[in-house]
Coordinates of C-alpha atoms and ligand atoms in Angstrom, one line a residue:
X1 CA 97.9 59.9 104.9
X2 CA 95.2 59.9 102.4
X3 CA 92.2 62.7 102.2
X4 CA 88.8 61.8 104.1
X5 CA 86.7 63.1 106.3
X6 CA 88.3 62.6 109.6
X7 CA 91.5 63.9 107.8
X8 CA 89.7 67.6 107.0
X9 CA 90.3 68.9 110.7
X10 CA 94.3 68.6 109.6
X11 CA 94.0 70.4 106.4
X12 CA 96.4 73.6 106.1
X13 CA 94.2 76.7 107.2
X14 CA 93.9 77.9 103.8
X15 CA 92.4 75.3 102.2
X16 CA 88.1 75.6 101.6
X17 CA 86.7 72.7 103.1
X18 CA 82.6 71.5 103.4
X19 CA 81.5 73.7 106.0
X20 CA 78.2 72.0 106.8
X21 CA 77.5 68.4 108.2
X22 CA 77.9 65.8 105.4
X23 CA 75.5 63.0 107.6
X24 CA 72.5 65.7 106.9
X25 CA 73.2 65.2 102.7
X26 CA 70.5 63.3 100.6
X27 CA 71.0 62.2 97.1
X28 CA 68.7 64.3 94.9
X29 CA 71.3 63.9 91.6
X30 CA 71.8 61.2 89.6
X31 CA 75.0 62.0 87.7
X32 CA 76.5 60.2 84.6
X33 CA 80.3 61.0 84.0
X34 CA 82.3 61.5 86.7
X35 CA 84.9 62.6 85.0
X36 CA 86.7 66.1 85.6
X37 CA 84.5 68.6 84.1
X38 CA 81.8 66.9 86.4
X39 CA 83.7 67.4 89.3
X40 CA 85.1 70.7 89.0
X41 CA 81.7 72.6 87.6
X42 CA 78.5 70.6 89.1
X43 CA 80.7 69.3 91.9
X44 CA 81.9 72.8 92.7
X45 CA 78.5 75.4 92.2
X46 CA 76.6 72.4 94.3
X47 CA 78.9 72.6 97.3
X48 CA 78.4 76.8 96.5
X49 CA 75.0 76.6 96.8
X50 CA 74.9 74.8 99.8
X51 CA 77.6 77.3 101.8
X52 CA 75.3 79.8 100.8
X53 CA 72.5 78.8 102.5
X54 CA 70.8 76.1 100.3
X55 CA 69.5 72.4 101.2
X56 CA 71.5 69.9 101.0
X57 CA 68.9 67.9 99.0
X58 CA 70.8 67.5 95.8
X59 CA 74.0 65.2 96.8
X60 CA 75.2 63.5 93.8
X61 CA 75.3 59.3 93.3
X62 CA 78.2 60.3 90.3
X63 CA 78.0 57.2 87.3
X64 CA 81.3 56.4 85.5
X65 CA 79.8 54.5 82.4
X66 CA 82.8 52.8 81.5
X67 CA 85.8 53.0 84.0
X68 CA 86.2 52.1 87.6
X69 CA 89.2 54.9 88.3
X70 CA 87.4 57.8 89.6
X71 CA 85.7 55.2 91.9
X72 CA 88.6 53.1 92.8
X73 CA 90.6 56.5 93.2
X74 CA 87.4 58.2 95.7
X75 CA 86.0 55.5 97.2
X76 CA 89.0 55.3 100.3
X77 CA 88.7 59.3 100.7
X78 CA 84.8 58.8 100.4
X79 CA 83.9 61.2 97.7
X80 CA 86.3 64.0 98.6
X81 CA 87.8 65.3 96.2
X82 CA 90.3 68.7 95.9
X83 CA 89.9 71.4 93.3
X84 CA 92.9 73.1 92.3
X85 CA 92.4 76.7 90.7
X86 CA 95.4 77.8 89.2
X87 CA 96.8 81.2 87.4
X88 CA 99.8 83.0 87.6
X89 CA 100.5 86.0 90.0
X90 CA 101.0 89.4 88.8
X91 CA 104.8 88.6 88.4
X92 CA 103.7 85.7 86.3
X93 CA 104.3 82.5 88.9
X94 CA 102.0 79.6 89.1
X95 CA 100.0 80.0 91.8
X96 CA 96.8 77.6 93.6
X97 CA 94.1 77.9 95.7
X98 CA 92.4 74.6 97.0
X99 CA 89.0 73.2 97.7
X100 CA 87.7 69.9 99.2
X101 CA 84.3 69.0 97.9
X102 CA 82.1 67.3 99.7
X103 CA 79.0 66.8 97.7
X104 CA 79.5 63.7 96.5
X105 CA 78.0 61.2 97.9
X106 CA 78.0 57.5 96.3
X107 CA 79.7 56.2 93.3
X108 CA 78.8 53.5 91.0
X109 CA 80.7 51.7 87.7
X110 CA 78.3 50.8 85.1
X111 CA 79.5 47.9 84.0
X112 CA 80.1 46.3 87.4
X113 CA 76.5 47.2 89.2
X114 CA 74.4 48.3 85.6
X115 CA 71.7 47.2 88.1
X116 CA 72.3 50.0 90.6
X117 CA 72.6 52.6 87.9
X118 CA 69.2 51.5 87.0
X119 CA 67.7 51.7 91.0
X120 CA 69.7 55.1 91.3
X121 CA 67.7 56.4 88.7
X122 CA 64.4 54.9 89.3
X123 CA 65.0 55.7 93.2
X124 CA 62.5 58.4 94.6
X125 CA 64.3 60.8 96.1
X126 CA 66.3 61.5 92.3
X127 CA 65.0 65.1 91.3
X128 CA 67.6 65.3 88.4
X129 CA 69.5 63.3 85.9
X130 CA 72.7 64.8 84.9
X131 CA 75.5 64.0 82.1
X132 CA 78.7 64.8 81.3
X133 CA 79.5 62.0 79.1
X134 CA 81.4 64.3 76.3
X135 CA 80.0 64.4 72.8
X136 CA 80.4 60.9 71.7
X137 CA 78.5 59.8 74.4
X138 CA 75.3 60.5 73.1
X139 CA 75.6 58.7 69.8
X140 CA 74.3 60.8 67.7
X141 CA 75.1 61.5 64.5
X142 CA 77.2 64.9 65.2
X143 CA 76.1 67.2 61.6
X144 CA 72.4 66.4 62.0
X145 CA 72.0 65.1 66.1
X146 CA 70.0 62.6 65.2
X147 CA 70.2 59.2 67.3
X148 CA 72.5 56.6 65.3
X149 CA 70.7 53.7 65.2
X150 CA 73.8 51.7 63.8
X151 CA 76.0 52.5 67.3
X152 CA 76.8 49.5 69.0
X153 CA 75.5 50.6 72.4
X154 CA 72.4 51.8 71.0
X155 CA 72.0 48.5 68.7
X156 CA 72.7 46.2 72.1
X157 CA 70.9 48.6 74.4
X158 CA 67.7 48.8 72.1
X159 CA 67.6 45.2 72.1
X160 CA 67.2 44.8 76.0
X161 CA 63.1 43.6 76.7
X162 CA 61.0 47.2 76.5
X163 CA 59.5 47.5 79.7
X164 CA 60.6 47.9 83.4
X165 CA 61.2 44.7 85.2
X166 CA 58.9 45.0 88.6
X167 CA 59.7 46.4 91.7
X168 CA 60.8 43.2 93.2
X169 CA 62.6 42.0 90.5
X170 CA 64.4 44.9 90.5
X171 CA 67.2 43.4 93.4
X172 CA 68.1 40.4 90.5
X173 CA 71.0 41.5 88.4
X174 CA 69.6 41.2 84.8
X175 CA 71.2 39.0 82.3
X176 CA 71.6 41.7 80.0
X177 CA 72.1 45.3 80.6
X178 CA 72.5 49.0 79.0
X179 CA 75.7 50.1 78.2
X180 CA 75.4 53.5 77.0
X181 CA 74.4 56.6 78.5
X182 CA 71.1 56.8 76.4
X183 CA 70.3 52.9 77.4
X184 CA 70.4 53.7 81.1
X185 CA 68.1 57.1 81.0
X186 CA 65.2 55.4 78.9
X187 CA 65.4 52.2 81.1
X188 CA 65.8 53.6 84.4
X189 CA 62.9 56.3 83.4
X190 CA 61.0 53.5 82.7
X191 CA 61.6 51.7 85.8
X192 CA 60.0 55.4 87.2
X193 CA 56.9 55.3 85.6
X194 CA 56.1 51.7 86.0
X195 CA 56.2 52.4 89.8
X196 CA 54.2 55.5 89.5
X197 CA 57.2 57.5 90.6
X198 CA 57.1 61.2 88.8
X199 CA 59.5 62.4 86.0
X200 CA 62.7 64.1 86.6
X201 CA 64.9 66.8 85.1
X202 CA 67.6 65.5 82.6
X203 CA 69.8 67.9 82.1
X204 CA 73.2 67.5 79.6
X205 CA 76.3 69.8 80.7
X206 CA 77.8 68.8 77.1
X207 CA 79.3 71.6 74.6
X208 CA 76.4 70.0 72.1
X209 CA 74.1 72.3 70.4
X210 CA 71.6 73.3 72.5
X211 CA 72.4 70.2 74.6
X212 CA 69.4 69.9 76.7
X213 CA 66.9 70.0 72.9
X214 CA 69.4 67.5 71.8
X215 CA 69.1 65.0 74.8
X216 CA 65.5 65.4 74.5
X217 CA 65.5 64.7 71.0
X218 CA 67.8 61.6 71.8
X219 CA 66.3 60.3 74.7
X220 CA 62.5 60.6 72.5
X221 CA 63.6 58.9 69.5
X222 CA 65.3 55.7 72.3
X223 CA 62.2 55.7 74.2
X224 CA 59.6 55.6 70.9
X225 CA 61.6 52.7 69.9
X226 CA 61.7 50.8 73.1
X227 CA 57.8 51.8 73.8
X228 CA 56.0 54.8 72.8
X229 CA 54.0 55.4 75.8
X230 CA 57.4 55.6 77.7
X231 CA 58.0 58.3 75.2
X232 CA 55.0 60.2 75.9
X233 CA 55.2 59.9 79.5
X234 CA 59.3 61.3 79.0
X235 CA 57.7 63.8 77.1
X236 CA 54.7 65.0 78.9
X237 CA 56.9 65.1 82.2
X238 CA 60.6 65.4 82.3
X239 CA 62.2 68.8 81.0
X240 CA 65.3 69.1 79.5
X241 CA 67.0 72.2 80.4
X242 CA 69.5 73.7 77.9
X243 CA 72.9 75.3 79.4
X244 CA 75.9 77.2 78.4
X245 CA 78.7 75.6 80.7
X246 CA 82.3 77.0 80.6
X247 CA 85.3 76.4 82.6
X248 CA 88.5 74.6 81.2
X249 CA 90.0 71.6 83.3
X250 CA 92.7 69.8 81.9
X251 CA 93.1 66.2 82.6
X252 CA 94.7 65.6 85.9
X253 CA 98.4 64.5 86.2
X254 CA 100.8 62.8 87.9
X255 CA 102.5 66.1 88.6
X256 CA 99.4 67.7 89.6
X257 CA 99.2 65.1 92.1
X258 CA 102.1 65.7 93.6
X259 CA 101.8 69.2 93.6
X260 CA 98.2 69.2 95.9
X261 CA 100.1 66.4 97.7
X262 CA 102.7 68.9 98.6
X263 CA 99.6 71.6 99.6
X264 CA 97.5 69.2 101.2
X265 CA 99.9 67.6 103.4
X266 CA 97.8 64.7 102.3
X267 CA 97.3 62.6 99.2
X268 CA 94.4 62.7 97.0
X269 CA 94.2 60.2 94.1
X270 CA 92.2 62.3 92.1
X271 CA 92.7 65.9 92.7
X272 CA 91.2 68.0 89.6
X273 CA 92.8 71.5 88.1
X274 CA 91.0 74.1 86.8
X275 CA 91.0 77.6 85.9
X276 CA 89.5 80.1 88.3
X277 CA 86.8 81.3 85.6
X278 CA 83.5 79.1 86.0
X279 CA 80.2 80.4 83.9
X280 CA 76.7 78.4 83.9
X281 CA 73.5 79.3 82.2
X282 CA 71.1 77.0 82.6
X283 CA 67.3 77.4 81.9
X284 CA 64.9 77.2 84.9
X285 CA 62.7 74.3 83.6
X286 CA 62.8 71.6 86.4
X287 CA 60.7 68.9 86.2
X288 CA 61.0 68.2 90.1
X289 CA 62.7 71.2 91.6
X290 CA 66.5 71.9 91.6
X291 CA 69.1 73.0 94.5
X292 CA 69.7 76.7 94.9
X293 CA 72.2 76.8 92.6
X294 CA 71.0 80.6 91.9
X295 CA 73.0 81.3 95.5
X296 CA 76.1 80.4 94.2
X297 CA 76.4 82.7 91.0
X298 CA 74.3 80.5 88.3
X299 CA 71.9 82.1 86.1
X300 CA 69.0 80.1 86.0
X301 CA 67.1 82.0 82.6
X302 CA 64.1 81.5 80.9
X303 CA 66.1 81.0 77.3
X304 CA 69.9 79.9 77.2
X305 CA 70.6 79.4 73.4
X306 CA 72.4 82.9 72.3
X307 CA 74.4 82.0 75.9
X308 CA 75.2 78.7 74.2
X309 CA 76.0 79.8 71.0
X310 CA 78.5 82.2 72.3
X311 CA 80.4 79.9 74.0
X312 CA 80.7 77.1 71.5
X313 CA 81.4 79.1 68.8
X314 CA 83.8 81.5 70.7
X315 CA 85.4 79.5 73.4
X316 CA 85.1 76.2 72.0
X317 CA 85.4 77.1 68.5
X318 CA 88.8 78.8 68.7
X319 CA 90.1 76.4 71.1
X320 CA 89.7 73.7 68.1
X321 CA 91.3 75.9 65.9
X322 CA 94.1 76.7 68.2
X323 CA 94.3 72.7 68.8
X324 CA 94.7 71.8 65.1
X325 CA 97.1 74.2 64.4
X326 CA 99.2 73.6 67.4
X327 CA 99.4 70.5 67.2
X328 CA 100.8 70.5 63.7
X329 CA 102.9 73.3 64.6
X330 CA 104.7 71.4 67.6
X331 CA 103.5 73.7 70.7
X332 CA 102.0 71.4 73.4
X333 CA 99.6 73.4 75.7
X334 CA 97.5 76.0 74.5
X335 CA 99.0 78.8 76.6
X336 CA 102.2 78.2 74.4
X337 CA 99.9 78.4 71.3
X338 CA 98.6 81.4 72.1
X339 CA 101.7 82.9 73.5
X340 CA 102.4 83.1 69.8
X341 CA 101.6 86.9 68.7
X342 CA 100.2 86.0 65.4
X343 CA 98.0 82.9 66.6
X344 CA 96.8 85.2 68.9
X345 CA 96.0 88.2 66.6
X346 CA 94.1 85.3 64.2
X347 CA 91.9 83.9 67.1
X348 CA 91.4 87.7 67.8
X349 CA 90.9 88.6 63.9
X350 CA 88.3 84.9 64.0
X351 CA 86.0 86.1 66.4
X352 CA 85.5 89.5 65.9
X353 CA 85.6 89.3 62.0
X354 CA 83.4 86.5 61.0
X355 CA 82.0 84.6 64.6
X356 CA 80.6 87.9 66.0
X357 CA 77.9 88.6 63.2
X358 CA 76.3 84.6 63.6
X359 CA 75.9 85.6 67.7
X360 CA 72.4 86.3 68.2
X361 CA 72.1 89.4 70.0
X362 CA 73.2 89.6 74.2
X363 CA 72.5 92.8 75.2
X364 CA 74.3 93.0 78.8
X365 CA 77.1 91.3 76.7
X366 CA 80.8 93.3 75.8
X367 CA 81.5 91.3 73.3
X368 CA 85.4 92.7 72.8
X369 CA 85.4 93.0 76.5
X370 CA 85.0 89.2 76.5
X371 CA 87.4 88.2 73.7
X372 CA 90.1 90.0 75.5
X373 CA 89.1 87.8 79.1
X374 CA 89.2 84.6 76.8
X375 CA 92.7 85.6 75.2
X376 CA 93.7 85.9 79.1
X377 CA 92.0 82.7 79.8
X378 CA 93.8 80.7 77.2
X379 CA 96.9 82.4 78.4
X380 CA 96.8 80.9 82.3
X381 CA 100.4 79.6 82.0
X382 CA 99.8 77.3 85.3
X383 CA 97.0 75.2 83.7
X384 CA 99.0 73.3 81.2
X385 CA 96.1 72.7 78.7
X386 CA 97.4 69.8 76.1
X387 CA 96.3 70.9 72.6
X388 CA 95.7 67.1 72.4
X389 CA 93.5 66.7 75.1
X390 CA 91.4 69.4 73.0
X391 CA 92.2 67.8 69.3
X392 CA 90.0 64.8 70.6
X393 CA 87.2 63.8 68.7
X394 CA 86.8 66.5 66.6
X395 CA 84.2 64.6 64.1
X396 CA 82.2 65.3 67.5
X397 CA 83.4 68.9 67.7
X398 CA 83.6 70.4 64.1
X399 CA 79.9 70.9 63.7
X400 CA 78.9 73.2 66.0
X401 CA 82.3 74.6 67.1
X402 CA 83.3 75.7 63.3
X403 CA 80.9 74.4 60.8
X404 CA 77.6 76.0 61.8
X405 CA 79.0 79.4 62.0
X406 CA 80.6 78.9 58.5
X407 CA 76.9 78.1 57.3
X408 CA 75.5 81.2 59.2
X409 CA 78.1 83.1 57.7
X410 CA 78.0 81.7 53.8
X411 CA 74.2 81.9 53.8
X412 CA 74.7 85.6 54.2
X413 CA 77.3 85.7 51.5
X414 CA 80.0 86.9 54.1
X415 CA 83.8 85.6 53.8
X416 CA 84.9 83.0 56.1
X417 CA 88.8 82.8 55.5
X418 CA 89.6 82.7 58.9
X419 CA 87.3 80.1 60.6
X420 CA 88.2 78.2 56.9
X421 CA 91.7 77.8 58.3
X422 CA 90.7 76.1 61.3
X423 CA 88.5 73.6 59.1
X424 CA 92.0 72.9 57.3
X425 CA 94.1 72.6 60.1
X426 CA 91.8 69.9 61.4
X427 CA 91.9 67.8 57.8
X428 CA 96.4 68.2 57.8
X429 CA 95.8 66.7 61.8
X430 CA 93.9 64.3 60.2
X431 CA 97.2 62.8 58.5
X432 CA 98.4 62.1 61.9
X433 CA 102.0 63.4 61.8
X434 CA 103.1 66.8 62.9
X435 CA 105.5 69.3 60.9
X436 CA 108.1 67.6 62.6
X437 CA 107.6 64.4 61.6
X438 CA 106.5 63.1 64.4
X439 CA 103.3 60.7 64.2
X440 CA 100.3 61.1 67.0
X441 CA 97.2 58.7 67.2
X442 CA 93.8 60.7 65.9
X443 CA 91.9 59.6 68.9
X444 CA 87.9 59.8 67.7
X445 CA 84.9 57.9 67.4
X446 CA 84.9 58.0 63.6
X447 CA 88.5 57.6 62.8
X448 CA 88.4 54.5 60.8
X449 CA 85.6 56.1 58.9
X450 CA 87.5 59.7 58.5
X451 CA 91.0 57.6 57.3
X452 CA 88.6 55.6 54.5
X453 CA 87.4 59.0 53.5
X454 CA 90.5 60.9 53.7
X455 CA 92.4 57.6 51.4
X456 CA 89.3 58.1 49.1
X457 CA 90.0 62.0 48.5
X458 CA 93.8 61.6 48.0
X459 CA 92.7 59.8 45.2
X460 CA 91.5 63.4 43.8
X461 CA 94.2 64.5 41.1
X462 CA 94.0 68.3 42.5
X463 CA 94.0 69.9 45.7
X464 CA 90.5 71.5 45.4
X465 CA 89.1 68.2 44.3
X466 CA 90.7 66.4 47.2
X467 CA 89.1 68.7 49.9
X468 CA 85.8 69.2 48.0
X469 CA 85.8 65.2 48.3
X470 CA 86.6 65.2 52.0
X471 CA 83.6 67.9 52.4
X472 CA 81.3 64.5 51.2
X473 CA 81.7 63.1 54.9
X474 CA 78.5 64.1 56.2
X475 CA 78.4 63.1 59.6
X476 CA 80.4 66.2 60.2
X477 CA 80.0 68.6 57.2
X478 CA 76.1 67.8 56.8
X479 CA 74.4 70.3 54.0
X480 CA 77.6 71.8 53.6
X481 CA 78.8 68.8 51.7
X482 CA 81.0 70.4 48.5
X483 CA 79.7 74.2 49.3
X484 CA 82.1 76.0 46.6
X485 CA 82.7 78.7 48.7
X486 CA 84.1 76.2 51.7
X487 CA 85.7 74.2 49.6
X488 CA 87.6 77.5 47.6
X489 CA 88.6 78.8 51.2
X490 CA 89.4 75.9 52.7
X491 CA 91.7 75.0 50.1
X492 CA 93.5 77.9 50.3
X493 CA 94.3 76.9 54.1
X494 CA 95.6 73.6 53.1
X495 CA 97.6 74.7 49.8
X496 CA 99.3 77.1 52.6
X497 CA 99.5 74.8 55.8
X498 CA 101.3 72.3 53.7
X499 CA 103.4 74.8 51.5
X500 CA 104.3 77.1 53.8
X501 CA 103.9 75.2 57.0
X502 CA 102.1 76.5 60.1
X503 CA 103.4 79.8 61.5
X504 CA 103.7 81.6 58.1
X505 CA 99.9 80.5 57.2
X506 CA 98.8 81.8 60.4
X507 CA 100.9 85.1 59.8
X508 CA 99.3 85.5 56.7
X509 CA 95.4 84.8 58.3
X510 CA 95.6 87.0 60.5
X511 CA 97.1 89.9 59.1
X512 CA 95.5 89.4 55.6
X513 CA 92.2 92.0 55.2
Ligands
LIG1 C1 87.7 72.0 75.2 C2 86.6 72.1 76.2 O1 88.4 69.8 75.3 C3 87.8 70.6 74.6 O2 87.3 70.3 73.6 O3 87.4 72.9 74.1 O4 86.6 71.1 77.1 C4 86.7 73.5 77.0 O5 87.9 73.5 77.7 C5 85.6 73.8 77.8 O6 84.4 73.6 77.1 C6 85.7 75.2 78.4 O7 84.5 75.5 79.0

């Protein structure tokens, strides 16, 4: 038997199920990026807000942009969905508690309906526009976050006819339509204010730099070039809230299938695992009001960035490093990585030597208080986190994970050894073949570019010269293109990671003064 909603009486007694009437839900949310984080974190403080009390105004219509397999996999089950929040007991065994969402409401494939992607968007009871399209989706260059004009979905979509076809066009499919994320805001914002509809909230759930100033920025620079008084109506009337969203979900597997299969007594084709720890800052600038998401534990602030900053440099920022290095070092999840006493005690020695002093000041925040909960976080040994998943893309990542907090840091003349070592472990991932000898695909955006720039520096007769080369790659090192002080320390990293191999480096960082 397969999950749906006359299937939820059945469910094991345990198991958190919607616990108000579905029929009375009303799209509010236009989604783009149904993919796990979406479901487990939007999907999970909506359905919150609503048990506690809140309208059920805000049901999602959830976008996959590329894939049909979240919608071919929910569609049967209509939009339900299970969460799966695992951690170990005190004795150390796997444990998980589940929870059927119900807040989903429609789902559409991009490529196959582009045309009711555009309607969602444009339709008048759509309050906000959310993404979760990862960082690459936004096609921006990553150092600077400027929109690349030379993307191919942003070259194709910037080519569609400016303007919004009429409202009774607007049933035609059109001979051409967006493809990227960017294409389908601008257009379907369009389609808005040529029907005299009001602006809406587009808010980004990305780990970009303040993400919500970035979209903005993006979605501006699109609409000036499709038609500047679309651009001035976007930027007169729609906010863009920034956020600081945190909880790891590892890509669902077959296993984990089986395993809420098992708990369900029914089958889900999609079930989603997650650690229990879920943390949302969002600012309170809503173009056209927002569900009571306050109710269910999110902190809806008037300013979000030293929130952000702390989590992208902290959580994100050692889970790169930890991602390189494991990788190269043959551990597969990042519980194993950090089960390591030394990789520990050097993500320890990372944040509270050189990230703490770039954090802008949190006063209700314990900073070591919260290094210790991530250490504990990143040691969940039922989430099965692949340090691959997390080595993804990291021409997207490096900036403001790593990069930005070495720039704080050198432009105050303080060391930055440590976060250095995560810098090198990403450029030996970069030569795709583990310590082992075993050879892994670098799976990002710019990995033709990165292997042309990497071939050019191994030209370089010396070490130094071969990494102060690679530094020239400015989509991700940006002004800190051939810093000596980078280039010294991260040559030091590299000189040891491929001398001395992993583990001893790591020793060696993190018990070094
Ligand atoms: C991870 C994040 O995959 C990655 O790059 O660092 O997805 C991370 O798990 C989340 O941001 C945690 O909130």
């Amino acid at each position: 038997m397969r999950l749906a909603p006359e299937a939820l009486a059945q469910l094991p007694a345990d198991v958190e199920r919607p616990r108000y009437d579905r029929s009375e839900l009303r799209a509010g949310i236009v989604h783009l990026g149904l993919g796990s984080f979406a479901r487990a974190f939007l999907g999970v403080f909506n359905e919150a807000a609503i048990h506690a009390g809140g309208e059920p105004h805000f049901g999602i219509v959830g976008v996959s942009l590329r894939s049909p397999a979240v919608r071919d996999a929910l569609a049967p089950q209509q939009g339900l969905f299970t969460v799966a929040r695992r951690d170990a007991d005190s004795e150390g065994r796997p444990r998980q508690r589940l929870q059927v969402i119900g807040n989903l409401l429609r789902m559409l494939v991009a490529p196959e309906e582009p045309e009711a992607v555009l309607e969602a968007i444009a339709a008048p009871a759509t309050r906000i526009v959310s993404l979760t399209i990862t960082e690459k989706g936004y096609a921006h260059d990553p150092a600077s976050g400027r929109l690349r004009e030379d993307h191919p979905d942003v070259m194709h979509d910037l080519r569609l006819p400016a303007g919004a076809p009429a409202a009774s066009d607007a049933t035609q499919v059109p001979t051409q339509a967006p493809i990227g994320a960017l294409g389908f805001v601008v257009h379907g914002l369009a389609r808005r204010r040529a029907r005299g509809l009001p602006p809406v909230t587009l808010m980004s759930l990305d780990n970009l730099p303040h993400n919500g100033r970035t979209l903005q920025g993006l979605v501006l620079a699109f609409a000036r070039r499709v038609d500047p008084s679309l651009a001035d109506w976007i930027e007169r009337g729609c906010t863009f809230p920034n956020s600081m969203v945190d909880r790891i979900v590892p890509a669902t597997t077959d296993a984990d299938r089986e395993q809420v299969a098992a708990a369900l007594g029914l089958r889900d084709a999609w079930p989603v695992p997650a650690e229990p720890y879920l943390d949302w800052v969002v600012e309170d600038r809503f173009a056209a009001g927002r569900p009571d998401w306050h109710l269910a534990g999110v902190r809806c602030v008037a300013d979000a960035s030293a929130w952000e900053q702390l989590k992208l440099r902290a959580v994100n920022g050692s889970h790169s490093a930890l991602a390189y290095l494991g990788a190269m070092a043959g551990w597969r999840t990042v519980d194993e990585a950090i089960a390591q006493p030394a990789v520990r005690d050097y993500v320890r020695k990372m944040l509270t030597d050189e990230v703490r002093s770039t954090l802008p000041p949190l006063p209700t925040l314990d900073f070591d208080a919260y290094v210790r909960g991530l250490l504990e976080r990143f040691a969940n040994p039922a989430l099965a986190h692949r340090l691959q998943q997390i080595a993804m893309d990291g021409s997207q990542k490096l900036p403001q994970r790593l990069l930005a907090t070495i720039g704080e840091r050198l432009s105050s003349g303080a060391p930055v050894a440590r976060l250095a070592l995560a810098v090198a472990a990403w450029m030996h991932y970069l030569r795709g073949i583990d310590e082992w000898g075993r050879p892994y695909v670098i799976d990002d955006p710019l990995a033709d570019a990165l292997a042309a720039a990497r071939e050019e520096a191994e030209a370089q007769p010396t070490l130094r010269e071969r990494v102060a080369a690679f530094t020239h790659f400015t989509p991700v090192f940006g002004d800190l293109a051939g810093h000596a002080t980078l280039v010294d320390a991260t040559t030091r990293a590299l000189g040891s990671l491929q001398n001395a191999g992993v583990r001893a480096t790591v020793m060696r960082w993190a018990h070094s003064d």
